[in-house]
PDB file of N, CA and C and ligand atoms in Angstrom:
ATOM      1  N   MET A   1       0.703  -1.281   0.080  1.00 50.00           N
ATOM      2  CA  MET A   1       0.329  -0.156   0.088  1.00 50.00           C
ATOM      3  C   MET A   1       0.999   1.403   0.245  1.00 50.00           C
ATOM      4  N   THR A   2       0.457   2.479  -1.007  1.00 51.00           N
ATOM      5  CA  THR A   2       1.324   3.264  -1.179  1.00 51.00           C
ATOM      6  C   THR A   2       0.618   4.644  -0.488  1.00 51.00           C
ATOM      7  N   LEU A   3       1.242   5.095   0.137  1.00 50.00           N
ATOM      8  CA  LEU A   3       0.417   6.630   1.155  1.00 50.00           C
ATOM      9  C   LEU A   3       1.215   7.471   0.443  1.00 50.00           C
ATOM     10  N   VAL A   4      -0.002   8.610  -0.436  1.00 49.00           N
ATOM     11  CA  VAL A   4       0.487   9.558  -0.450  1.00 49.00           C
ATOM     12  C   VAL A   4       0.064  10.976   0.085  1.00 49.00           C
ATOM     13  N   ALA A   5       0.808  11.916   0.302  1.00 45.00           N
ATOM     14  CA  ALA A   5       0.721  12.989   1.103  1.00 45.00           C
ATOM     15  C   ALA A   5       0.421  14.098   0.156  1.00 45.00           C
ATOM     16  N   LYS A   6      -0.693  14.876   0.693  1.00 51.00           N
ATOM     17  CA  LYS A   6      -1.076  16.147   0.058  1.00 51.00           C
ATOM     18  C   LYS A   6      -1.204  17.219   1.018  1.00 51.00           C
ATOM     19  N   ALA A   7      -0.495  18.113   0.309  1.00 56.00           N
ATOM     20  CA  ALA A   7      -0.013  19.640   1.106  1.00 56.00           C
ATOM     21  C   ALA A   7      -0.602  20.654   0.846  1.00 56.00           C
ATOM     22  N   ALA A   8      -1.550  20.540  -0.414  1.00 57.00           N
ATOM     23  CA  ALA A   8      -2.417  21.629  -0.461  1.00 57.00           C
ATOM     24  C   ALA A   8      -3.113  21.051  -1.733  1.00 57.00           C
ATOM     25  N   ALA A   9      -4.115  21.414  -2.135  1.00 68.00           N
ATOM     26  CA  ALA A   9      -4.984  20.761  -3.358  1.00 68.00           C
ATOM     27  C   ALA A   9      -4.287  21.245  -4.874  1.00 68.00           C
ATOM     28  N   PRO A  10      -4.258  20.683  -5.740  1.00 76.00           N
ATOM     29  CA  PRO A  10      -3.479  21.246  -6.713  1.00 76.00           C
ATOM     30  C   PRO A  10      -4.698  22.319  -7.655  1.00 76.00           C
ATOM     31  N   GLY A  11      -3.800  23.013  -7.697  1.00 82.00           N
ATOM     32  CA  GLY A  11      -4.162  24.112  -8.523  1.00 82.00           C
ATOM     33  C   GLY A  11      -5.230  25.161  -7.540  1.00 82.00           C
ATOM     34  N   VAL A  12      -4.845  25.431  -6.368  1.00 78.00           N
ATOM     35  CA  VAL A  12      -5.379  26.226  -5.379  1.00 78.00           C
ATOM     36  C   VAL A  12      -4.027  27.231  -4.924  1.00 78.00           C
ATOM     37  N   LYS A  13      -4.564  28.371  -5.135  1.00 81.00           N
ATOM     38  CA  LYS A  13      -3.491  29.699  -4.923  1.00 81.00           C
ATOM     39  C   LYS A  13      -3.684  30.296  -3.970  1.00 81.00           C
ATOM     40  N   VAL A  14      -2.434  30.716  -3.129  1.00 76.00           N
ATOM     41  CA  VAL A  14      -2.407  30.954  -2.236  1.00 76.00           C
ATOM     42  C   VAL A  14      -3.587  32.245  -1.628  1.00 76.00           C
ATOM     43  N   GLU A  15      -3.715  33.165  -2.617  1.00 78.00           N
ATOM     44  CA  GLU A  15      -4.810  34.062  -2.576  1.00 78.00           C
ATOM     45  C   GLU A  15      -6.162  33.932  -2.389  1.00 78.00           C
ATOM     46  N   GLU A  16      -6.360  32.223  -3.071  1.00 80.00           N
ATOM     47  CA  GLU A  16      -7.854  31.920  -2.944  1.00 80.00           C
ATOM     48  C   GLU A  16      -7.781  31.308  -1.287  1.00 80.00           C
ATOM     49  N   LYS A  17      -6.633  31.172  -0.903  1.00 78.00           N
ATOM     50  CA  LYS A  17      -6.760  30.496   0.459  1.00 78.00           C
ATOM     51  C   LYS A  17      -7.199  31.746   1.298  1.00 78.00           C
ATOM     52  N   LEU A  18      -6.419  32.636   1.007  1.00 78.00           N
ATOM     53  CA  LEU A  18      -6.238  34.034   1.921  1.00 78.00           C
ATOM     54  C   LEU A  18      -7.884  34.145   2.020  1.00 78.00           C
ATOM     55  N   PHE A  19      -8.581  34.610   0.798  1.00 80.00           N
ATOM     56  CA  PHE A  19     -10.028  35.131   0.625  1.00 80.00           C
ATOM     57  C   PHE A  19     -10.791  34.283   1.823  1.00 80.00           C
ATOM     58  N   GLN A  20     -10.432  33.170   2.316  1.00 83.00           N
ATOM     59  CA  GLN A  20     -11.152  32.570   3.022  1.00 83.00           C
ATOM     60  C   GLN A  20     -11.653  33.028   4.495  1.00 83.00           C
ATOM     61  N   ASN A  21     -10.067  33.546   4.768  1.00 86.00           N
ATOM     62  CA  ASN A  21     -10.387  34.331   6.193  1.00 86.00           C
ATOM     63  C   ASN A  21     -11.408  35.206   6.010  1.00 86.00           C
ATOM     64  N   ARG A  22     -11.822  35.730   7.168  1.00 88.00           N
ATOM     65  CA  ARG A  22     -12.842  37.115   7.779  1.00 88.00           C
ATOM     66  C   ARG A  22     -12.153  37.774   8.828  1.00 88.00           C
ATOM     67  N   TYR A  23     -12.613  39.205   8.765  1.00 90.00           N
ATOM     68  CA  TYR A  23     -12.040  39.839   9.569  1.00 90.00           C
ATOM     69  C   TYR A  23     -12.824  40.833  10.273  1.00 90.00           C
ATOM     70  N   LEU A  24     -12.641  41.126  11.423  1.00 91.00           N
ATOM     71  CA  LEU A  24     -13.611  41.951  12.310  1.00 91.00           C
ATOM     72  C   LEU A  24     -12.710  43.591  12.654  1.00 91.00           C
ATOM     73  N   VAL A  25     -12.705  44.006  11.608  1.00 93.00           N
ATOM     74  CA  VAL A  25     -12.032  45.365  11.759  1.00 93.00           C
ATOM     75  C   VAL A  25     -12.618  46.733  12.788  1.00 93.00           C
ATOM     76  N   ASP A  26     -11.216  46.820  13.805  1.00 93.00           N
ATOM     77  CA  ASP A  26     -11.860  47.570  14.742  1.00 93.00           C
ATOM     78  C   ASP A  26     -11.758  49.069  14.415  1.00 93.00           C
ATOM     79  N   ALA A  27     -12.737  49.276  13.614  1.00 93.00           N
ATOM     80  CA  ALA A  27     -12.637  50.760  13.058  1.00 93.00           C
ATOM     81  C   ALA A  27     -12.108  51.701  13.920  1.00 93.00           C
ATOM     82  N   GLY A  28     -11.479  52.550  13.424  1.00 93.00           N
ATOM     83  CA  GLY A  28     -10.625  53.904  13.923  1.00 93.00           C
ATOM     84  C   GLY A  28      -9.895  53.435  15.057  1.00 93.00           C
ATOM     85  N   ARG A  29      -9.170  51.997  15.223  1.00 94.00           N
ATOM     86  CA  ARG A  29      -7.987  51.260  15.970  1.00 94.00           C
ATOM     87  C   ARG A  29      -7.318  50.616  15.568  1.00 94.00           C
ATOM     88  N   PRO A  30      -6.221  50.893  14.626  1.00 94.00           N
ATOM     89  CA  PRO A  30      -5.543  49.952  14.201  1.00 94.00           C
ATOM     90  C   PRO A  30      -4.414  49.263  14.974  1.00 94.00           C
ATOM     91  N   HIS A  31      -4.430  48.089  15.360  1.00 97.00           N
ATOM     92  CA  HIS A  31      -3.399  47.155  16.369  1.00 97.00           C
ATOM     93  C   HIS A  31      -2.036  47.187  15.666  1.00 97.00           C
ATOM     94  N   ILE A  32      -1.503  47.597  14.483  1.00 98.00           N
ATOM     95  CA  ILE A  32      -0.510  48.340  14.519  1.00 98.00           C
ATOM     96  C   ILE A  32      -0.137  49.729  13.643  1.00 98.00           C
ATOM     97  N   ARG A  33       1.212  50.141  14.150  1.00 97.00           N
ATOM     98  CA  ARG A  33       1.235  51.587  13.381  1.00 97.00           C
ATOM     99  C   ARG A  33       2.479  51.584  13.168  1.00 97.00           C
ATOM    100  N   ILE A  34       2.949  52.496  12.031  1.00 97.00           N
ATOM    101  CA  ILE A  34       4.490  52.550  12.065  1.00 97.00           C
ATOM    102  C   ILE A  34       4.447  53.911  12.376  1.00 97.00           C
ATOM    103  N   ARG A  35       5.584  54.257  13.576  1.00 94.00           N
ATOM    104  CA  ARG A  35       5.770  55.409  14.168  1.00 94.00           C
ATOM    105  C   ARG A  35       6.675  56.200  13.245  1.00 94.00           C
ATOM    106  N   THR A  36       7.688  56.133  12.502  1.00 82.00           N
ATOM    107  CA  THR A  36       8.194  56.785  12.048  1.00 82.00           C
ATOM    108  C   THR A  36       8.219  57.688  11.001  1.00 82.00           C
ATOM    109  N   GLU A  37       8.509  58.768  10.793  1.00 82.00           N
ATOM    110  CA  GLU A  37       8.071  59.845  10.318  1.00 82.00           C
ATOM    111  C   GLU A  37       9.221  59.967   8.744  1.00 82.00           C
ATOM    112  N   GLY A  38      10.265  59.672   9.184  1.00 85.00           N
ATOM    113  CA  GLY A  38      11.398  59.748   8.133  1.00 85.00           C
ATOM    114  C   GLY A  38      11.874  58.779   7.198  1.00 85.00           C
ATOM    115  N   LYS A  39      12.933  58.598   6.982  1.00 92.00           N
ATOM    116  CA  LYS A  39      12.987  57.548   5.985  1.00 92.00           C
ATOM    117  C   LYS A  39      13.178  56.511   6.385  1.00 92.00           C
ATOM    118  N   PRO A  40      11.921  55.571   5.832  1.00 95.00           N
ATOM    119  CA  PRO A  40      12.337  53.984   6.215  1.00 95.00           C
ATOM    120  C   PRO A  40      13.376  53.383   6.059  1.00 95.00           C
ATOM    121  N   SER A  41      13.612  52.524   6.777  1.00 96.00           N
ATOM    122  CA  SER A  41      14.684  51.930   6.903  1.00 96.00           C
ATOM    123  C   SER A  41      14.348  50.468   6.096  1.00 96.00           C
ATOM    124  N   GLN A  42      16.027  49.710   5.562  1.00 97.00           N
ATOM    125  CA  GLN A  42      15.460  48.500   4.755  1.00 97.00           C
ATOM    126  C   GLN A  42      14.688  47.905   5.345  1.00 97.00           C
ATOM    127  N   GLU A  43      14.456  47.591   6.485  1.00 98.00           N
ATOM    128  CA  GLU A  43      13.473  46.752   7.360  1.00 98.00           C
ATOM    129  C   GLU A  43      12.473  46.613   7.105  1.00 98.00           C
ATOM    130  N   LEU A  44      11.837  48.053   7.347  1.00 97.00           N
ATOM    131  CA  LEU A  44      10.515  48.590   7.316  1.00 97.00           C
ATOM    132  C   LEU A  44      10.152  48.232   5.253  1.00 97.00           C
ATOM    133  N   ILE A  45      10.892  48.590   4.780  1.00 97.00           N
ATOM    134  CA  ILE A  45      10.700  48.843   3.295  1.00 97.00           C
ATOM    135  C   ILE A  45      10.566  47.360   2.780  1.00 97.00           C
ATOM    136  N   SER A  46      11.147  46.252   3.551  1.00 98.00           N
ATOM    137  CA  SER A  46      11.408  45.107   2.976  1.00 98.00           C
ATOM    138  C   SER A  46       9.686  44.088   3.349  1.00 98.00           C
ATOM    139  N   MET A  47       9.082  44.864   4.161  1.00 98.00           N
ATOM    140  CA  MET A  47       7.993  44.368   4.583  1.00 98.00           C
ATOM    141  C   MET A  47       6.896  44.486   3.406  1.00 98.00           C
ATOM    142  N   ILE A  48       7.050  45.435   2.236  1.00 97.00           N
ATOM    143  CA  ILE A  48       6.426  45.324   1.255  1.00 97.00           C
ATOM    144  C   ILE A  48       6.330  44.195   0.413  1.00 97.00           C
ATOM    145  N   TYR A  49       7.401  43.576   0.821  1.00 97.00           N
ATOM    146  CA  TYR A  49       7.513  42.326  -0.186  1.00 97.00           C
ATOM    147  C   TYR A  49       7.122  41.335   0.767  1.00 97.00           C
ATOM    148  N   MET A  50       7.470  41.256   2.305  1.00 96.00           N
ATOM    149  CA  MET A  50       7.313  40.101   3.098  1.00 96.00           C
ATOM    150  C   MET A  50       5.741  39.928   3.814  1.00 96.00           C
ATOM    151  N   CYS A  51       5.211  40.847   3.869  1.00 96.00           N
ATOM    152  CA  CYS A  51       3.954  40.868   4.354  1.00 96.00           C
ATOM    153  C   CYS A  51       3.329  39.663   3.898  1.00 96.00           C
ATOM    154  N   PRO A  52       2.969  38.846   4.342  1.00 92.00           N
ATOM    155  CA  PRO A  52       1.860  37.971   3.321  1.00 92.00           C
ATOM    156  C   PRO A  52       0.562  38.312   2.963  1.00 92.00           C
ATOM    157  N   ALA A  53       0.261  39.101   3.931  1.00 91.00           N
ATOM    158  CA  ALA A  53      -1.458  39.857   3.519  1.00 91.00           C
ATOM    159  C   ALA A  53      -1.422  40.831   2.833  1.00 91.00           C
ATOM    160  N   GLY A  54       0.350  41.554   2.363  1.00 93.00           N
ATOM    161  CA  GLY A  54       0.189  42.607   1.702  1.00 93.00           C
ATOM    162  C   GLY A  54      -0.373  43.683   2.038  1.00 93.00           C
ATOM    163  N   CYS A  55      -0.664  44.087   3.409  1.00 96.00           N
ATOM    164  CA  CYS A  55      -0.735  44.994   4.365  1.00 96.00           C
ATOM    165  C   CYS A  55       0.450  46.340   4.080  1.00 96.00           C
ATOM    166  N   TYR A  56       1.162  46.275   3.515  1.00 97.00           N
ATOM    167  CA  TYR A  56       2.435  47.569   3.265  1.00 97.00           C
ATOM    168  C   TYR A  56       2.386  47.707   1.888  1.00 97.00           C
ATOM    169  N   SER A  57       2.523  49.199   1.811  1.00 97.00           N
ATOM    170  CA  SER A  57       2.593  49.485   0.330  1.00 97.00           C
ATOM    171  C   SER A  57       4.223  50.606   0.563  1.00 97.00           C
ATOM    172  N   LEU A  58       4.350  51.482  -0.901  1.00 95.00           N
ATOM    173  CA  LEU A  58       4.971  52.115  -0.676  1.00 95.00           C
ATOM    174  C   LEU A  58       3.982  53.507  -1.466  1.00 95.00           C
ATOM    175  N   SER A  59       4.221  54.815  -0.704  1.00 94.00           N
ATOM    176  CA  SER A  59       3.567  55.799  -1.475  1.00 94.00           C
ATOM    177  C   SER A  59       4.536  56.378  -2.672  1.00 94.00           C
ATOM    178  N   ASP A  60       3.576  57.528  -3.129  1.00 94.00           N
ATOM    179  CA  ASP A  60       4.465  58.309  -4.499  1.00 94.00           C
ATOM    180  C   ASP A  60       5.773  58.817  -3.859  1.00 94.00           C
ATOM    181  N   THR A  61       5.565  59.553  -2.502  1.00 92.00           N
ATOM    182  CA  THR A  61       6.742  60.320  -1.727  1.00 92.00           C
ATOM    183  C   THR A  61       7.570  59.237  -0.984  1.00 92.00           C
ATOM    184  N   GLY A  62       7.625  58.143  -1.063  1.00 91.00           N
ATOM    185  CA  GLY A  62       8.656  57.028  -0.672  1.00 91.00           C
ATOM    186  C   GLY A  62       8.587  56.772   1.068  1.00 91.00           C
ATOM    187  N   LYS A  63       7.344  56.857   1.172  1.00 94.00           N
ATOM    188  CA  LYS A  63       7.333  56.848   2.596  1.00 94.00           C
ATOM    189  C   LYS A  63       6.326  55.081   2.610  1.00 94.00           C
ATOM    190  N   VAL A  64       6.728  54.112   3.407  1.00 96.00           N
ATOM    191  CA  VAL A  64       5.865  53.230   3.800  1.00 96.00           C
ATOM    192  C   VAL A  64       4.618  53.475   4.679  1.00 96.00           C
ATOM    193  N   GLU A  65       3.164  52.733   3.713  1.00 96.00           N
ATOM    194  CA  GLU A  65       1.933  52.755   4.340  1.00 96.00           C
ATOM    195  C   GLU A  65       1.432  51.589   4.878  1.00 96.00           C
ATOM    196  N   LEU A  66       0.887  51.315   5.711  1.00 97.00           N
ATOM    197  CA  LEU A  66       0.235  50.371   5.983  1.00 97.00           C
ATOM    198  C   LEU A  66      -1.248  50.308   6.761  1.00 97.00           C
ATOM    199  N   SER A  67      -2.103  49.225   6.089  1.00 95.00           N
ATOM    200  CA  SER A  67      -3.354  49.141   6.056  1.00 95.00           C
ATOM    201  C   SER A  67      -3.927  47.847   6.939  1.00 95.00           C
ATOM    202  N   ALA A  68      -3.772  47.416   8.027  1.00 94.00           N
ATOM    203  CA  ALA A  68      -4.113  46.841   9.023  1.00 94.00           C
ATOM    204  C   ALA A  68      -5.443  45.756   8.644  1.00 94.00           C
ATOM    205  N   ASP A  69      -6.222  46.369   8.029  1.00 91.00           N
ATOM    206  CA  ASP A  69      -7.503  45.704   8.066  1.00 91.00           C
ATOM    207  C   ASP A  69      -7.261  44.216   7.843  1.00 91.00           C
ATOM    208  N   GLY A  70      -6.561  43.997   6.379  1.00 91.00           N
ATOM    209  CA  GLY A  70      -6.467  42.113   6.238  1.00 91.00           C
ATOM    210  C   GLY A  70      -5.281  41.784   6.964  1.00 91.00           C
ATOM    211  N   CYS A  71      -4.771  42.315   8.321  1.00 95.00           N
ATOM    212  CA  CYS A  71      -4.031  41.530   8.504  1.00 95.00           C
ATOM    213  C   CYS A  71      -4.011  40.255   9.193  1.00 95.00           C
ATOM    214  N   MET A  72      -2.954  39.468   8.957  1.00 93.00           N
ATOM    215  CA  MET A  72      -3.347  37.911   9.516  1.00 93.00           C
ATOM    216  C   MET A  72      -2.784  37.445  10.840  1.00 93.00           C
ATOM    217  N   GLU A  73      -1.865  38.677  11.576  1.00 95.00           N
ATOM    218  CA  GLU A  73      -1.348  38.715  12.647  1.00 95.00           C
ATOM    219  C   GLU A  73      -0.283  37.465  13.184  1.00 95.00           C
ATOM    220  N   CYS A  74       0.573  37.680  12.099  1.00 95.00           N
ATOM    221  CA  CYS A  74       1.519  36.519  12.018  1.00 95.00           C
ATOM    222  C   CYS A  74       2.841  37.050  12.696  1.00 95.00           C
ATOM    223  N   GLY A  75       2.972  38.313  12.521  1.00 97.00           N
ATOM    224  CA  GLY A  75       4.087  38.772  13.501  1.00 97.00           C
ATOM    225  C   GLY A  75       5.027  39.058  12.907  1.00 97.00           C
ATOM    226  N   THR A  76       5.306  38.707  11.530  1.00 98.00           N
ATOM    227  CA  THR A  76       6.584  39.037  11.056  1.00 98.00           C
ATOM    228  C   THR A  76       6.988  40.471  11.060  1.00 98.00           C
ATOM    229  N   CYS A  77       6.350  41.196  10.753  1.00 98.00           N
ATOM    230  CA  CYS A  77       6.630  42.787  10.733  1.00 98.00           C
ATOM    231  C   CYS A  77       7.175  42.888  12.253  1.00 98.00           C
ATOM    232  N   ARG A  78       6.821  42.724  13.167  1.00 98.00           N
ATOM    233  CA  ARG A  78       7.347  42.900  14.337  1.00 98.00           C
ATOM    234  C   ARG A  78       8.538  42.246  14.646  1.00 98.00           C
ATOM    235  N   ILE A  79       8.573  41.030  14.107  1.00 98.00           N
ATOM    236  CA  ILE A  79       9.871  40.761  14.063  1.00 98.00           C
ATOM    237  C   ILE A  79      11.011  40.989  13.225  1.00 98.00           C
ATOM    238  N   VAL A  80      10.671  41.354  12.283  1.00 98.00           N
ATOM    239  CA  VAL A  80      11.626  42.166  11.181  1.00 98.00           C
ATOM    240  C   VAL A  80      12.175  43.760  11.477  1.00 98.00           C
ATOM    241  N   THR A  81      11.237  44.072  12.154  1.00 97.00           N
ATOM    242  CA  THR A  81      11.568  45.531  12.570  1.00 97.00           C
ATOM    243  C   THR A  81      11.880  45.755  14.252  1.00 97.00           C
ATOM    244  N   ALA A  82      11.909  44.636  14.943  1.00 97.00           N
ATOM    245  CA  ALA A  82      12.323  44.792  16.262  1.00 97.00           C
ATOM    246  C   ALA A  82      13.527  45.419  16.559  1.00 97.00           C
ATOM    247  N   GLN A  83      14.645  45.753  15.951  1.00 97.00           N
ATOM    248  CA  GLN A  83      15.875  46.613  16.372  1.00 97.00           C
ATOM    249  C   GLN A  83      15.302  48.022  15.959  1.00 97.00           C
ATOM    250  N   THR A  84      14.370  48.284  14.542  1.00 96.00           N
ATOM    251  CA  THR A  84      14.282  49.167  14.587  1.00 96.00           C
ATOM    252  C   THR A  84      13.456  50.466  15.337  1.00 96.00           C
ATOM    253  N   GLY A  85      12.437  49.782  15.596  1.00 95.00           N
ATOM    254  CA  GLY A  85      11.504  50.332  16.506  1.00 95.00           C
ATOM    255  C   GLY A  85      10.347  50.885  15.778  1.00 95.00           C
ATOM    256  N   GLU A  86      10.566  50.844  14.670  1.00 96.00           N
ATOM    257  CA  GLU A  86       9.589  51.797  13.596  1.00 96.00           C
ATOM    258  C   GLU A  86       8.187  51.277  13.490  1.00 96.00           C
ATOM    259  N   ILE A  87       7.463  50.372  14.240  1.00 97.00           N
ATOM    260  CA  ILE A  87       6.167  50.120  14.336  1.00 97.00           C
ATOM    261  C   ILE A  87       6.022  49.708  15.387  1.00 97.00           C
ATOM    262  N   GLU A  88       4.680  50.052  15.910  1.00 97.00           N
ATOM    263  CA  GLU A  88       4.316  49.893  16.941  1.00 97.00           C
ATOM    264  C   GLU A  88       2.965  48.605  17.168  1.00 97.00           C
ATOM    265  N   TRP A  89       3.345  47.535  17.429  1.00 97.00           N
ATOM    266  CA  TRP A  89       2.749  46.156  17.096  1.00 97.00           C
ATOM    267  C   TRP A  89       1.917  45.795  18.472  1.00 97.00           C
ATOM    268  N   ASN A  90       0.709  45.350  18.502  1.00 96.00           N
ATOM    269  CA  ASN A  90      -0.486  44.941  19.079  1.00 96.00           C
ATOM    270  C   ASN A  90      -1.601  44.254  19.015  1.00 96.00           C
ATOM    271  N   TYR A  91      -2.056  42.826  19.375  1.00 96.00           N
ATOM    272  CA  TYR A  91      -2.943  42.098  18.727  1.00 96.00           C
ATOM    273  C   TYR A  91      -4.092  43.610  19.198  1.00 96.00           C
ATOM    274  N   PRO A  92      -5.219  42.835  18.327  1.00 96.00           N
ATOM    275  CA  PRO A  92      -6.381  43.568  18.058  1.00 96.00           C
ATOM    276  C   PRO A  92      -7.086  43.345  19.623  1.00 96.00           C
ATOM    277  N   ARG A  93      -7.967  44.340  19.661  1.00 95.00           N
ATOM    278  CA  ARG A  93      -9.162  43.980  20.928  1.00 95.00           C
ATOM    279  C   ARG A  93      -9.770  42.904  20.679  1.00 95.00           C
ATOM    280  N   GLY A  94     -10.296  42.327  21.843  1.00 92.00           N
ATOM    281  CA  GLY A  94     -10.807  41.055  22.062  1.00 92.00           C
ATOM    282  C   GLY A  94     -12.011  41.169  20.927  1.00 92.00           C
ATOM    283  N   GLY A  95     -12.210  39.846  20.148  1.00 90.00           N
ATOM    284  CA  GLY A  95     -13.363  40.205  19.704  1.00 90.00           C
ATOM    285  C   GLY A  95     -12.639  40.282  18.211  1.00 90.00           C
ATOM    286  N   PHE A  96     -12.018  41.281  18.037  1.00 94.00           N
ATOM    287  CA  PHE A  96     -11.466  42.042  16.708  1.00 94.00           C
ATOM    288  C   PHE A  96     -10.508  41.240  16.004  1.00 94.00           C
ATOM    289  N   GLY A  97     -10.287  41.141  14.625  1.00 93.00           N
ATOM    290  CA  GLY A  97      -9.154  40.561  13.803  1.00 93.00           C
ATOM    291  C   GLY A  97      -9.283  39.756  13.022  1.00 93.00           C
ATOM    292  N   VAL A  98      -8.368  38.886  12.565  1.00 92.00           N
ATOM    293  CA  VAL A  98      -8.374  37.995  11.990  1.00 92.00           C
ATOM    294  C   VAL A  98      -9.633  36.526  12.368  1.00 92.00           C
ATOM    295  N   LEU A  99     -10.254  36.130  11.608  1.00 89.00           N
ATOM    296  CA  LEU A  99     -11.181  34.740  11.910  1.00 89.00           C
ATOM    297  C   LEU A  99     -11.056  34.008  11.306  1.00 89.00           C
ATOM    298  N   TYR A 100      -9.994  32.631  11.624  1.00 83.00           N
ATOM    299  CA  TYR A 100      -9.549  31.844  10.704  1.00 83.00           C
ATOM    300  C   TYR A 100     -11.002  30.956  10.496  1.00 83.00           C
ATOM    301  N   LYS A 101     -11.069  30.587   9.261  1.00 74.00           N
ATOM    302  CA  LYS A 101     -12.313  29.676   8.991  1.00 74.00           C
ATOM    303  C   LYS A 101     -11.999  28.796   8.607  1.00 74.00           C
ATOM    304  N   PHE A 102     -10.819  28.568   8.016  1.00 64.00           N
ATOM    305  CA  PHE A 102     -10.805  26.678   7.250  1.00 64.00           C
ATOM    306  C   PHE A 102      -9.172  26.429   7.516  1.00 64.00           C
ATOM    307  N   GLY A 103      -8.480  26.791   8.768  1.00 54.00           N
ATOM    308  CA  GLY A 103      -7.290  26.464   9.074  1.00 54.00           C
ATOM    309  C   GLY A 103      -6.619  27.542   8.255  1.00 54.00           C
TER     310      GLY A 103
HETATM  311 FE1  SF4 B   1       1.750  41.525   7.658  1.00 76.42          FE
HETATM  312 FE2  SF4 B   1       1.822  39.983   9.561  1.00 76.42          FE
HETATM  313 FE3  SF4 B   1       2.817  42.482   9.910  1.00 76.42          FE
HETATM  314 FE4  SF4 B   1       0.111  41.516  10.028  1.00 76.42          FE
HETATM  315  S1  SF4 B   1       1.740  40.745  11.339  1.00 76.42           S
HETATM  316  S2  SF4 B   1       1.081  43.450   8.931  1.00 76.42           S
HETATM  317  S3  SF4 B   1      -0.084  40.079   8.622  1.00 76.42           S
HETATM  318  S4  SF4 B   1       3.316  40.891   8.049  1.00 76.42           S
END
């Protein structure tokens, strides 16, 4: 007998899996904030490419912007910018944030 492990359904994209998540946004109280007003560090800029939810973007003026509404609370940005101190990171208030429906 041969066992075959399947890590993911064939043909299913990450974006499609992320779309299964639901979020309860705490309007006006983002749980992550960018502290810095100056030139962003390479660590903060790298979050544009590393955030799995695509919460970080680069503005026309070269500033890193954050929209935490779709945050998955993975903590990657917290770890990456720990030395620079450019972000303030907290979990959302109870009842708010990401709701994982399908693992
Ligand atoms: Fe993106 Fe994870 Fe940071 Fe949320 S915690 S903004 S998903 S890197």
